Coordinates of C-alpha atoms in Angstrom, one line a residue:
X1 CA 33.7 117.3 52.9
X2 CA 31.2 120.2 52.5
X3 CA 31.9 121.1 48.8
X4 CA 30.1 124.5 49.6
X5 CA 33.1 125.1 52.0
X6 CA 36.3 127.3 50.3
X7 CA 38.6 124.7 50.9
X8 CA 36.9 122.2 49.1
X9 CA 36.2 124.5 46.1
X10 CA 40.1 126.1 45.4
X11 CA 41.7 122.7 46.4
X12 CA 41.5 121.1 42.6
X13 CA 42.5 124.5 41.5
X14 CA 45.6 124.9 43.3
X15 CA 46.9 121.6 43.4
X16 CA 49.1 121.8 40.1
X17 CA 51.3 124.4 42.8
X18 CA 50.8 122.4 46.0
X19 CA 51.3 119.0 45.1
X20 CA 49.3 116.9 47.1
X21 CA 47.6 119.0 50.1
X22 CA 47.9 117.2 53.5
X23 CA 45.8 119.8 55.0
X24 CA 44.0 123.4 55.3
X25 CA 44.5 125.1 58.4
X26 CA 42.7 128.5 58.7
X27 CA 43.9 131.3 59.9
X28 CA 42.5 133.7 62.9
X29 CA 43.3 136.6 60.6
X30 CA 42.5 138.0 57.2
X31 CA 38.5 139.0 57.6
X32 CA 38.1 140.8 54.0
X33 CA 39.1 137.7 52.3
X34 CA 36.5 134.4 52.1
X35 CA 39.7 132.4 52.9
X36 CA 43.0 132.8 54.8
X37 CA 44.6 129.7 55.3
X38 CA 48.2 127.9 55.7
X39 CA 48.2 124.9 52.9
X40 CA 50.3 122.2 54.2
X41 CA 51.3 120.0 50.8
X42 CA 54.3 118.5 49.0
X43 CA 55.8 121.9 48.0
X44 CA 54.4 124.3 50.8
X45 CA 53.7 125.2 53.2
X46 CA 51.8 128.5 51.5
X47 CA 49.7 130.7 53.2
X48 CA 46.7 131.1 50.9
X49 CA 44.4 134.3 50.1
X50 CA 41.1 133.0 48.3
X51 CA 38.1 135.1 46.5
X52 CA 35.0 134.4 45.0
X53 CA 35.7 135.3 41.8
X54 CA 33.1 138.4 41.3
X55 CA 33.2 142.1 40.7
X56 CA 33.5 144.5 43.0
X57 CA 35.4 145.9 46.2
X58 CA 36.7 142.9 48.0
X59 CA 38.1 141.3 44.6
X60 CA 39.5 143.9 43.5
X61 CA 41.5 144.4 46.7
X62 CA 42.8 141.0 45.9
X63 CA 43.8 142.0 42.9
X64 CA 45.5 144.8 43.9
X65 CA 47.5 142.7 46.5
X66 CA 48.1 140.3 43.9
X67 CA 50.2 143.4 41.0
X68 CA 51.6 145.5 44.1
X69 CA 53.9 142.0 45.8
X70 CA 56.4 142.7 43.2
X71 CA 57.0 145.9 44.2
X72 CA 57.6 145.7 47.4
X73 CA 61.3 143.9 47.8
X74 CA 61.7 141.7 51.1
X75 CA 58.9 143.8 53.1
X76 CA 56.2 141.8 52.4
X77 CA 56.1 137.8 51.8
X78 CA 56.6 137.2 48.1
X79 CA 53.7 136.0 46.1
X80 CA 54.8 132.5 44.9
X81 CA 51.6 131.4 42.4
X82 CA 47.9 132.6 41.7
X83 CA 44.9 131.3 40.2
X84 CA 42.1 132.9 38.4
X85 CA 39.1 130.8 37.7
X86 CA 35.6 130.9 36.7
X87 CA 34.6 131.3 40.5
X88 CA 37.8 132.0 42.1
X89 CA 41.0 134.0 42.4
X90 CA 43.4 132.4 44.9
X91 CA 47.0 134.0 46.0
X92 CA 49.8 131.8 46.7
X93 CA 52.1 133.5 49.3
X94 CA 55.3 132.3 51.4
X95 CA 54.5 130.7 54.5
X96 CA 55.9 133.4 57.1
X97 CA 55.8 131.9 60.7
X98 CA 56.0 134.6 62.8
X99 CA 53.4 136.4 65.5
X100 CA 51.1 139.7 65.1
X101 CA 53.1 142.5 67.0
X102 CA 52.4 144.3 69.7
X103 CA 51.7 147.7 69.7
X104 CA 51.6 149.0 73.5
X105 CA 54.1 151.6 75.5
X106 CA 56.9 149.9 76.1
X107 CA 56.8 147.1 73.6
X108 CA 60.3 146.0 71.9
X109 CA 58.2 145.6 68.7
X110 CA 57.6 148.7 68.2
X111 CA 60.9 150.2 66.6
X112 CA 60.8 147.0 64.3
X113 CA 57.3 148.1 62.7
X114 CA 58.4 152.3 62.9
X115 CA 61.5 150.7 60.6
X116 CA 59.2 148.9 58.5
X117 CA 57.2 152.0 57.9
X118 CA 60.5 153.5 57.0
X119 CA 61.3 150.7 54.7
X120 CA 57.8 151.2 52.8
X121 CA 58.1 154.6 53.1
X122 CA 61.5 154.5 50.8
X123 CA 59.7 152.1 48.0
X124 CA 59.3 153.6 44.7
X125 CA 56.0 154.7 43.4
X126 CA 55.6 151.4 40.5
X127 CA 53.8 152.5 37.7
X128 CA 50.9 150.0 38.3
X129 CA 49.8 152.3 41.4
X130 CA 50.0 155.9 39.3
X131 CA 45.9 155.9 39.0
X132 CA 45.6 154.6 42.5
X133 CA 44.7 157.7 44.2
X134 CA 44.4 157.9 47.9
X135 CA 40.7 159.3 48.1
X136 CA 38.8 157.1 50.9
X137 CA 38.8 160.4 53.4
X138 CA 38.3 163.1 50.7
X139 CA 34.4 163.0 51.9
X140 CA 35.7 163.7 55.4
X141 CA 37.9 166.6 55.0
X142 CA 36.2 169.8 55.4
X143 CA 36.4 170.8 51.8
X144 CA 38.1 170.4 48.7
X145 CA 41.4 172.4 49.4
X146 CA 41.9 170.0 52.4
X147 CA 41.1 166.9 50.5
X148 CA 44.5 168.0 48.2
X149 CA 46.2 167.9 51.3
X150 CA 45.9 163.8 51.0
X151 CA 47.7 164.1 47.1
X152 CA 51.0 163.1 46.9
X153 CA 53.7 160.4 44.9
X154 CA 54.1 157.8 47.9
X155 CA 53.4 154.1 48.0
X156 CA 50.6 154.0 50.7
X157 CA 49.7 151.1 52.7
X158 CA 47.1 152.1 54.8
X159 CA 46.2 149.1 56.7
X160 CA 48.2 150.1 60.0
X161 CA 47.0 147.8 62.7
X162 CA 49.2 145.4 65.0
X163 CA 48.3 141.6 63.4
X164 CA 49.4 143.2 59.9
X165 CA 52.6 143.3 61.1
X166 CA 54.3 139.6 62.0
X167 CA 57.4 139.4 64.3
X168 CA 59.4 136.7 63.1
X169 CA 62.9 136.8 65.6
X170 CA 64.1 140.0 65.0
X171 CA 62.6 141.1 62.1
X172 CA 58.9 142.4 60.6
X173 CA 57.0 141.8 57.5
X174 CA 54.1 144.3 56.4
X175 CA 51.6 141.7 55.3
X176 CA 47.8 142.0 53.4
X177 CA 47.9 145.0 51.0
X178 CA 44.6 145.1 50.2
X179 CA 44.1 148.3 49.2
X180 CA 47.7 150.0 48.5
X181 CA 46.9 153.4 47.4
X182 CA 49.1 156.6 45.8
X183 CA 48.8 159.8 48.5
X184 CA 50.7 162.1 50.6
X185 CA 53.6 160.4 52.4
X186 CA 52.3 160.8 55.9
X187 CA 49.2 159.0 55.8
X188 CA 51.2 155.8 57.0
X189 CA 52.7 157.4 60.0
X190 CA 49.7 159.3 60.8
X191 CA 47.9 156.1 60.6
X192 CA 50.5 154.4 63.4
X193 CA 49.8 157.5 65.7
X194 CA 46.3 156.6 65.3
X195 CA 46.9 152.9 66.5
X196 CA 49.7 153.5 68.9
X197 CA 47.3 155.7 70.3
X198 CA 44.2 153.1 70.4
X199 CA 47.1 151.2 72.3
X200 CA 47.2 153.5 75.0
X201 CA 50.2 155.7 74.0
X202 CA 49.6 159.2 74.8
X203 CA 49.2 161.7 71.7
X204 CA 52.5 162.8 72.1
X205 CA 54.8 159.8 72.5
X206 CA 52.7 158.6 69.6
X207 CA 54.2 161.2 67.3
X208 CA 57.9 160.9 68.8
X209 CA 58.1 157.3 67.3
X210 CA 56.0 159.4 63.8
X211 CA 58.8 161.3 63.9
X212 CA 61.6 158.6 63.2
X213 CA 60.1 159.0 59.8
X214 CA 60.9 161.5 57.5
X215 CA 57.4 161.6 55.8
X216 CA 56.1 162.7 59.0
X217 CA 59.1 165.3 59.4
X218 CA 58.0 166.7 56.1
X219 CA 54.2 167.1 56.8
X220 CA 52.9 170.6 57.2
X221 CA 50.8 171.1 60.7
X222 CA 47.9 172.2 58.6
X223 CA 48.0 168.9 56.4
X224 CA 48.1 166.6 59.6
X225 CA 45.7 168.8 61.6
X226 CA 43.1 168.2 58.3
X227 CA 43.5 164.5 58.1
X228 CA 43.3 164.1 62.0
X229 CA 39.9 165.6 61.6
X230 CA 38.9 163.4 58.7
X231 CA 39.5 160.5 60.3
X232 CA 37.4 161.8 63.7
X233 CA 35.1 162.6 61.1
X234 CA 34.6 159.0 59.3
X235 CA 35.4 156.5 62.3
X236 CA 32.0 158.5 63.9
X237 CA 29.8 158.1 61.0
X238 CA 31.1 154.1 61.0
X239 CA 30.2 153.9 64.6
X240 CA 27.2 155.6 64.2
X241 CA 26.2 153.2 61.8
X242 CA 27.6 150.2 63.9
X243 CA 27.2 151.1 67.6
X244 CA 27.9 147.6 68.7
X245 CA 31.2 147.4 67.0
X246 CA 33.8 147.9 69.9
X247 CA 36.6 148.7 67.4
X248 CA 35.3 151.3 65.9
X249 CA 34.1 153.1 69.4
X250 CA 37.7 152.4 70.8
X251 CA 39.2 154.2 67.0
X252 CA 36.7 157.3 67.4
X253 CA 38.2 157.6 70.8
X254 CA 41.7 157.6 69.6
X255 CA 40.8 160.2 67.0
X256 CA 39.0 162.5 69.2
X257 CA 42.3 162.1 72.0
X258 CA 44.7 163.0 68.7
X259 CA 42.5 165.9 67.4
X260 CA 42.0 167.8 71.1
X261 CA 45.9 167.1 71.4
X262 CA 46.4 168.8 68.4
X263 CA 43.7 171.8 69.9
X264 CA 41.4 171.3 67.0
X265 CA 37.8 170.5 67.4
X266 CA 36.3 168.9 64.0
X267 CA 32.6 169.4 63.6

């Protein structure tokens, strides 16, 4: 076996939690991590978050992830074990078998993940997030008054996209909080009007399911109308800077559909 491989490197590291490991499968998902993977072994199965062990951005997502599980009751699979070494930092989660869900019009999924939302969006602010303030579209907004607009006491978790929410029968987990931030309580479901819409929803049945959630209700016009155009604003800079990434053309699309919806028109 390649001992260069990440398998090969966390397995000794691990193995005091596993028991003997029968095998590693990868998984499809989980690209901000050096490893996502389903450990089959004597006490498993766990599905398996891995990190070289260095400073800066991606680790410290990990870490994140790794103080927020606690926090977050039965919405998220429960972190079972970690491991810090030298040159790694490896999560332990329960294995949840379930399927990425499905955003489009129509889908049955979709008042599963709006109750989710609602779920996350009832969660306690934990004292471990208070200095995680929400500021990755503050350079976005058109100045600083709008940036305040983003403030706010809620558990964020940002990372609204249809394989981060598993279907397992008749029920959804929110999974991989990487980067669980403090903010204004409609980010989320202005984030899932920005998806739904990517998934061909029209700009206004997107914000009918938004407003099964009472963050949304809450949000004043002008504080939705200034994120809108932050994120129109930042998914063209990161398509600009990545023309060949498909993703990010078909996101700056959904923005710019959202913003003329709303009748603004963000420089």
């Amino acid at each position: 076996m390649d001992t260069d491989l990440p398998e090969s490197a966390i397995l000794p590291l691990i193995e005091e939690h596993t028991g003997p490991v029968a095998g590693i499968r990868r998984t499809a998902r989980g690209f901000s991590s050096d490893l996502t993977a389903v450990v089959d072994c004597a006490r498993g199965p766990f599905f398996v978050k891995a990190m070289r062990n260095r400073p800066g951005g991606r680790r410290d997502s990990l870490v994140r992830e790794r103080r927020i599980n606690a926090c977050l009751g039965h919405i998220s699979p429960p972190l079972l074990w970690n491991v810090e070494a030298e040159d790694w930092l490896v999560l332990g989660f329960e294995a949840v078998e379930g399927r990425s869900s499905d955003f489009a019009p129509g889908s049955p999924d979709l008042p599963l993940v709006v109750d989710a939302l609602g779920e996350i969006g009832r969660l306690s602010l934990p004292r471990i997030a208070r200095d995680w303030t929400e500021t990755r579209w503050d350079r976005f907004a058109s100045d600083g008054s709008e940036a305040e607009l983003f403030r706010g006491d809620a558990l964020l978790y940002t990372d609204i996209n249809p394989s981060n929410f598993l279907v397992a029968k008749r029920r959804v987990w929110a999974v991989d909080w990487a980067w669980p931030t403090r903010g204004a309580g409609f980010i989320d479901p202005a984030l899932l009007i920005l998806q739904l819409i990517a998934s061909e929803h029209t700009p206004g049945s997107a914000e009918k399911w938004a407003e099964r959630l009472p963050a949304w209700r809450a949000a004043t016009p002008r504080a939705v109308d200034a994120f809108a155009a932050a994120n129109l604003r930042m998914y063209r800079a990161a398509a600009a800077r990545k023309p060949e990434a498909a993703w990010l053309k078909a996101m700056t699309d959904a923005c710019r559909t959202w913003t003329e919806h709303r009748g603004i028109t963000p420089e």
